[in-house]
XYZ file of C-alpha atoms in Angstrom:
374
model
C -57.296 -12.448 -30.754
C -58.049 -15.788 -29.078
C -57.959 -15.613 -25.487
C -56.043 -18.200 -25.220
C -55.823 -20.268 -21.917
C -54.556 -19.577 -17.998
C -51.285 -21.100 -17.552
C -48.239 -21.168 -15.138
C -45.278 -19.005 -16.249
C -42.862 -20.071 -13.194
C -39.321 -17.923 -13.220
C -36.647 -18.764 -11.062
C -33.413 -15.995 -10.270
C -30.766 -18.600 -8.922
C -27.161 -18.538 -8.434
C -24.953 -19.789 -11.414
C -23.635 -22.043 -8.991
C -27.036 -23.909 -8.139
C -28.504 -23.539 -11.772
C -27.450 -27.028 -12.787
C -29.528 -28.539 -9.909
C -32.085 -26.638 -10.363
C -32.683 -27.579 -14.393
C -31.847 -31.244 -13.441
C -34.945 -31.387 -11.041
C -37.402 -29.796 -13.349
C -36.374 -32.130 -16.254
C -36.955 -35.053 -13.783
C -40.413 -33.501 -12.847
C -41.235 -33.620 -16.398
C -40.350 -30.015 -17.539
C -39.656 -30.965 -20.973
C -38.818 -27.540 -22.364
C -37.554 -24.093 -20.808
C -35.211 -21.426 -21.390
C -32.075 -19.888 -19.663
C -30.551 -16.444 -19.557
C -27.488 -15.313 -17.949
C -28.459 -12.158 -15.111
C -26.685 -10.886 -12.560
C -27.598 -9.631 -8.681
C -26.372 -7.037 -6.918
C -26.177 -6.488 -3.237
C -24.525 -4.528 -0.436
C -21.214 -5.362 0.399
C -20.607 -4.439 4.340
C -17.407 -2.791 4.864
C -15.406 -4.091 7.416
C -13.107 -2.356 9.947
C -11.361 1.047 9.202
C -13.500 1.152 5.730
C -17.066 1.159 7.375
C -16.189 4.417 8.648
C -15.966 5.766 4.995
C -19.179 6.846 3.396
C -21.236 5.348 0.833
C -22.137 1.561 -0.001
C -20.672 -0.745 -1.858
C -22.589 -3.113 -4.409
C -20.849 -6.478 -5.049
C -22.313 -9.010 -8.206
C -23.045 -12.315 -8.283
C -23.842 -13.895 -11.600
C -27.747 -15.432 -12.095
C -29.065 -17.956 -14.193
C -32.782 -17.006 -14.801
C -35.156 -20.165 -15.630
C -38.316 -19.742 -16.857
C -40.853 -22.125 -18.226
C -44.447 -22.539 -19.114
C -46.761 -25.125 -16.983
C -50.558 -25.864 -16.613
C -51.862 -23.301 -13.788
C -52.440 -26.116 -11.323
C -48.764 -26.875 -11.588
C -47.297 -23.927 -11.292
C -47.456 -23.567 -7.412
C -45.777 -26.998 -6.859
C -42.805 -26.678 -9.334
C -42.333 -23.672 -7.622
C -41.694 -25.019 -4.396
C -39.928 -28.293 -6.054
C -37.418 -25.201 -7.541
C -37.082 -23.543 -3.703
C -36.473 -27.410 -2.108
C -33.698 -28.066 -5.088
C -31.879 -24.765 -4.858
C -32.465 -24.552 -1.122
C -34.024 -21.001 -1.699
C -35.592 -21.061 1.597
C -32.338 -19.988 3.115
C -31.932 -16.348 1.783
C -29.219 -15.619 -0.600
C -29.586 -18.152 -3.073
C -32.108 -16.757 -5.212
C -35.830 -15.938 -5.982
C -39.025 -18.607 -7.414
C -41.935 -17.054 -8.654
C -45.136 -17.897 -10.371
C -47.454 -15.866 -12.762
C -50.790 -16.454 -13.967
C -50.363 -15.425 -17.654
C -52.549 -15.896 -21.232
C -51.146 -18.142 -23.574
C -52.349 -16.973 -26.857
C -52.412 -19.586 -29.931
C -49.187 -20.089 -31.707
C -46.988 -22.604 -33.029
C -47.870 -25.869 -32.852
C -44.765 -26.857 -30.806
C -44.784 -24.172 -28.417
C -47.332 -25.074 -25.479
C -46.958 -25.144 -22.065
C -45.364 -28.284 -20.138
C -47.799 -31.103 -19.423
C -46.263 -31.886 -16.171
C -47.570 -35.457 -14.447
C -48.986 -35.368 -11.105
C -49.911 -35.649 -8.529
C -48.993 -31.924 -7.368
C -47.282 -31.285 -4.077
C -48.604 -27.951 -2.423
C -46.349 -25.603 -1.033
C -45.829 -25.944 2.761
C -48.468 -22.806 4.308
C -46.763 -19.714 4.784
C -43.566 -20.675 2.202
C -44.946 -18.723 -1.176
C -46.368 -15.327 -0.398
C -48.679 -13.198 -2.884
C -46.149 -10.473 -4.054
C -45.596 -7.744 -6.714
C -43.192 -7.645 -9.317
C -41.724 -4.160 -10.640
C -39.755 -4.277 -14.223
C -37.663 -1.115 -14.519
C -35.875 -0.613 -18.289
C -32.833 1.657 -18.485
C -30.163 2.822 -20.306
C -27.182 0.252 -20.286
C -25.193 1.516 -17.474
C -27.891 3.043 -15.184
C -29.517 -0.080 -13.768
C -27.910 -0.235 -10.705
C -29.441 3.529 -9.670
C -32.856 1.862 -9.251
C -31.340 -1.321 -7.919
C -30.179 0.418 -4.975
C -33.908 0.901 -4.158
C -34.686 -2.494 -2.943
C -31.250 -3.383 -1.554
C -31.714 0.281 0.924
C -34.972 -0.417 1.810
C -34.263 -3.902 2.509
C -37.158 -5.059 0.232
C -35.273 -8.025 -2.249
C -32.012 -8.507 -4.163
C -33.268 -7.532 -7.586
C -32.381 -9.626 -10.821
C -30.606 -7.160 -13.730
C -29.945 -8.778 -17.183
C -29.281 -6.847 -20.620
C -31.806 -5.961 -24.021
C -32.357 -4.005 -27.049
C -34.346 -1.262 -27.071
C -36.692 -0.403 -30.258
C -39.593 1.967 -31.205
C -38.927 4.811 -27.897
C -35.595 5.706 -29.188
C -36.717 6.341 -32.765
C -39.293 8.693 -31.735
C -36.950 11.124 -29.310
C -35.938 13.335 -32.741
C -32.221 14.689 -32.544
C -32.312 13.352 -28.694
C -32.039 9.909 -30.080
C -28.360 10.278 -30.626
C -27.610 10.795 -27.010
C -29.754 7.305 -25.867
C -28.266 4.106 -26.581
C -29.995 0.509 -28.046
C -28.568 -1.779 -25.237
C -30.677 -1.728 -22.212
C -30.524 -3.146 -18.359
C -33.835 -4.659 -17.503
C -34.219 -4.578 -13.469
C -36.232 -6.796 -11.727
C -37.425 -6.227 -8.599
C -40.221 -8.134 -5.975
C -42.016 -6.744 -3.265
C -44.658 -7.526 -1.087
C -48.039 -6.436 -2.235
C -48.332 -3.164 0.454
C -45.198 -1.614 -0.238
C -44.896 -1.817 -4.500
C -46.315 1.523 -4.551
C -43.804 3.499 -2.641
C -40.830 1.095 -3.840
C -41.583 1.597 -7.677
C -42.306 5.514 -6.697
C -38.665 5.770 -5.318
C -37.145 4.079 -8.257
C -38.884 6.610 -10.442
C -37.160 9.463 -8.591
C -33.906 7.397 -8.229
C -34.104 6.696 -12.099
C -34.952 10.345 -12.836
C -37.467 8.599 -14.936
C -39.974 11.557 -16.295
C -37.115 12.882 -18.164
C -36.863 12.100 -21.730
C -35.787 8.454 -22.909
C -34.283 7.994 -19.463
C -36.588 4.446 -18.809
C -39.969 2.850 -18.237
C -41.566 1.116 -15.476
C -44.319 -0.607 -14.895
C -45.966 -3.333 -11.924
C -47.198 -7.019 -12.285
C -48.868 -9.467 -10.065
C -47.037 -12.256 -9.133
C -49.510 -15.365 -7.862
C -46.967 -17.112 -5.983
C -43.189 -16.191 -4.928
C -40.128 -17.080 -2.823
C -37.720 -13.396 -2.864
C -34.491 -13.633 -1.578
C -33.787 -10.599 1.069
C -30.475 -11.308 1.811
C -29.843 -8.001 0.991
C -26.130 -7.657 2.559
C -22.954 -9.268 2.198
C -20.541 -9.318 5.564
C -19.863 -11.447 8.291
C -22.601 -12.828 10.431
C -22.273 -11.549 13.807
C -25.335 -13.701 15.419
C -26.921 -17.141 15.587
C -29.334 -16.344 13.244
C -29.016 -13.571 10.461
C -31.879 -10.649 9.999
C -33.163 -12.275 6.980
C -33.659 -15.796 8.418
C -36.019 -14.471 11.253
C -37.775 -12.342 8.402
C -38.249 -15.689 6.551
C -39.472 -17.583 9.436
C -41.650 -14.927 10.571
C -43.404 -15.088 7.233
C -43.644 -18.415 7.927
C -45.407 -18.448 11.169
C -47.920 -15.024 10.202
C -48.504 -16.849 6.789
C -47.790 -13.755 5.170
C -45.912 -10.300 4.618
C -48.375 -8.429 5.825
C -47.168 -8.053 9.150
C -43.631 -6.375 7.657
C -45.939 -2.901 6.657
C -43.790 -0.274 7.360
C -45.372 3.380 7.483
C -41.935 4.902 7.152
C -41.339 4.547 3.353
C -44.402 6.720 3.053
C -42.220 9.957 4.132
C -40.138 9.043 0.979
C -42.642 9.676 -1.833
C -42.842 12.864 -3.890
C -44.837 15.361 -3.186
C -45.751 15.573 -6.588
C -48.215 13.315 -7.838
C -47.016 11.526 -11.152
C -49.263 10.657 -14.343
C -49.592 6.884 -14.348
C -50.776 4.862 -17.179
C -52.962 2.276 -16.651
C -55.037 -0.760 -18.622
C -51.657 -1.828 -20.071
C -50.914 -5.665 -20.454
C -47.285 -6.934 -21.317
C -47.227 -9.102 -24.865
C -44.106 -11.506 -24.596
C -43.247 -12.901 -28.040
C -40.674 -16.218 -27.837
C -39.631 -16.786 -31.203
C -36.190 -17.893 -33.618
C -33.341 -16.423 -32.484
C -32.696 -13.102 -35.376
C -36.625 -13.056 -36.460
C -37.606 -10.893 -33.606
C -36.822 -7.531 -34.731
C -38.640 -7.388 -38.232
C -41.785 -8.989 -36.035
C -41.465 -6.188 -34.050
C -41.432 -3.947 -36.703
C -44.731 -5.276 -37.637
C -46.117 -5.062 -34.312
C -45.340 -1.427 -33.921
C -46.762 -0.615 -37.375
C -50.080 -2.273 -35.729
C -49.581 0.553 -32.754
C -47.484 -1.025 -29.959
C -45.225 2.071 -28.785
C -41.445 -0.167 -28.547
C -40.290 -3.216 -27.360
C -37.329 -4.720 -25.707
C -35.690 -7.755 -27.167
C -33.661 -10.058 -25.113
C -31.545 -13.414 -26.571
C -32.639 -16.771 -24.521
C -31.119 -20.208 -24.582
C -33.630 -22.896 -25.397
C -33.425 -26.107 -23.352
C -35.263 -29.268 -24.958
C -34.822 -32.600 -25.385
C -32.799 -33.458 -28.383
C -35.146 -36.540 -29.514
C -37.791 -34.774 -29.772
C -40.263 -33.266 -31.976
C -39.199 -29.670 -29.718
C -35.622 -30.138 -31.354
C -36.488 -28.625 -34.758
C -36.685 -25.436 -32.726
C -33.285 -23.714 -32.969
C -31.315 -23.338 -29.231
C -30.830 -19.729 -29.562
C -34.392 -17.166 -28.943
C -35.442 -14.268 -28.786
C -37.914 -13.091 -26.028
C -39.770 -9.913 -27.002
C -41.719 -8.027 -24.645
C -44.143 -4.867 -25.426
C -46.090 -3.360 -22.764
C -49.247 -1.963 -24.979
C -52.953 -0.818 -24.010
C -55.240 -3.761 -23.729
C -57.640 -2.131 -26.160
C -55.022 -2.754 -29.143
C -53.737 -6.319 -27.895
C -55.809 -7.835 -30.483
C -54.328 -5.989 -33.268
C -50.761 -6.081 -32.584
C -51.483 -10.401 -32.156
C -53.080 -10.038 -35.582
C -50.183 -8.152 -37.172
C -47.691 -10.588 -35.600
C -49.616 -13.511 -36.927
C -49.632 -11.710 -40.337
C -46.223 -11.343 -40.213
C -45.271 -14.913 -39.746
C -44.886 -15.049 -36.072
C -46.350 -18.400 -35.712
C -44.912 -20.138 -38.910
C -42.234 -22.999 -38.724
C -39.929 -19.970 -39.953
C -40.080 -18.236 -36.057
C -41.721 -20.731 -33.958
C -43.352 -18.045 -32.451
C -45.864 -18.308 -29.249
C -47.001 -15.518 -26.715
C -48.319 -15.164 -23.570
C -49.610 -11.862 -21.926
C -49.098 -10.681 -18.499
C -51.480 -8.030 -16.485
C -49.870 -5.102 -15.221
C -50.969 -2.817 -12.489
C -49.463 0.678 -13.479
C -46.828 1.949 -15.655
C -44.755 5.368 -15.639
C -42.291 7.180 -18.428
C -41.799 10.376 -19.895
C -44.647 11.701 -21.618
C -44.127 14.818 -23.730
C -47.107 17.698 -23.825
């Protein structure tokens, strides 16, 4: 397997009402092709009046558009800053934008990173911060049980979308009849020093130690601007707490000052068995070709996959116009030691031919957790 080259994966989770402004802006910046899919965010809806005396917290949903694309590594932070300005994301409550360093492997000749012309305007100091992503894959309808953790702790507004699972369900024997194909994928973003605690709390909330309950892993984010407006309600002061926190992040040049000791007290006493030395291999291919390609990957050792449908946006008058507008995004978290074998299996199955127009990028992970029998 070719080790490829390091590129930037830029991802924006923005409110549906501002997605059009963001996509128009990145086109003007020179991003020729990108992907979109529908998602949703959840926030705590603060109760008013007599309702505030009732127990529990109600969650409210907002429609999101998730936009992602590959660009040269040096262009990533500049493009993230441009998206933040286009969507006014520096004001909490409108969305998040993230930059990851990923390895782009050999693929179809048309499936490359965007060569965005310079000069690249770096984000102002203290505006984008290094952070950690947490991805949790659960049965459809169960996502909000773990999404409440980042909300209750004031960490971030999570992004949730749907997908289809392959592989793991088939290994559960008779138990598989209770496990649906449909999955909810919950993305959470947090500071480096709180990631382990937030992950452990999500594991407990989702009961991920049970067979078939789900899978969770953490991964590095090079630069990010995270939406921390976790509550919706009438503002009673000149500035919201989220605006104050964002301003302090800029002044102090990072999020280290936010460190909280109280989160550690909620960690479970029982030591968990985490899985390490994994990578997330993401294959993007023509719509409908993903399931067969994932079967080839699983025959080479991949334990399972999650497939989501995405919309491919590209100029109609360019060579990229030959790629269908509906694509499959297939995520496989596999041991790093077998990544080469999985890639070779995809290549042998025709993933990078004109039939599939496939490309693979690989993201590193810190650690993962799921039920392990035995």
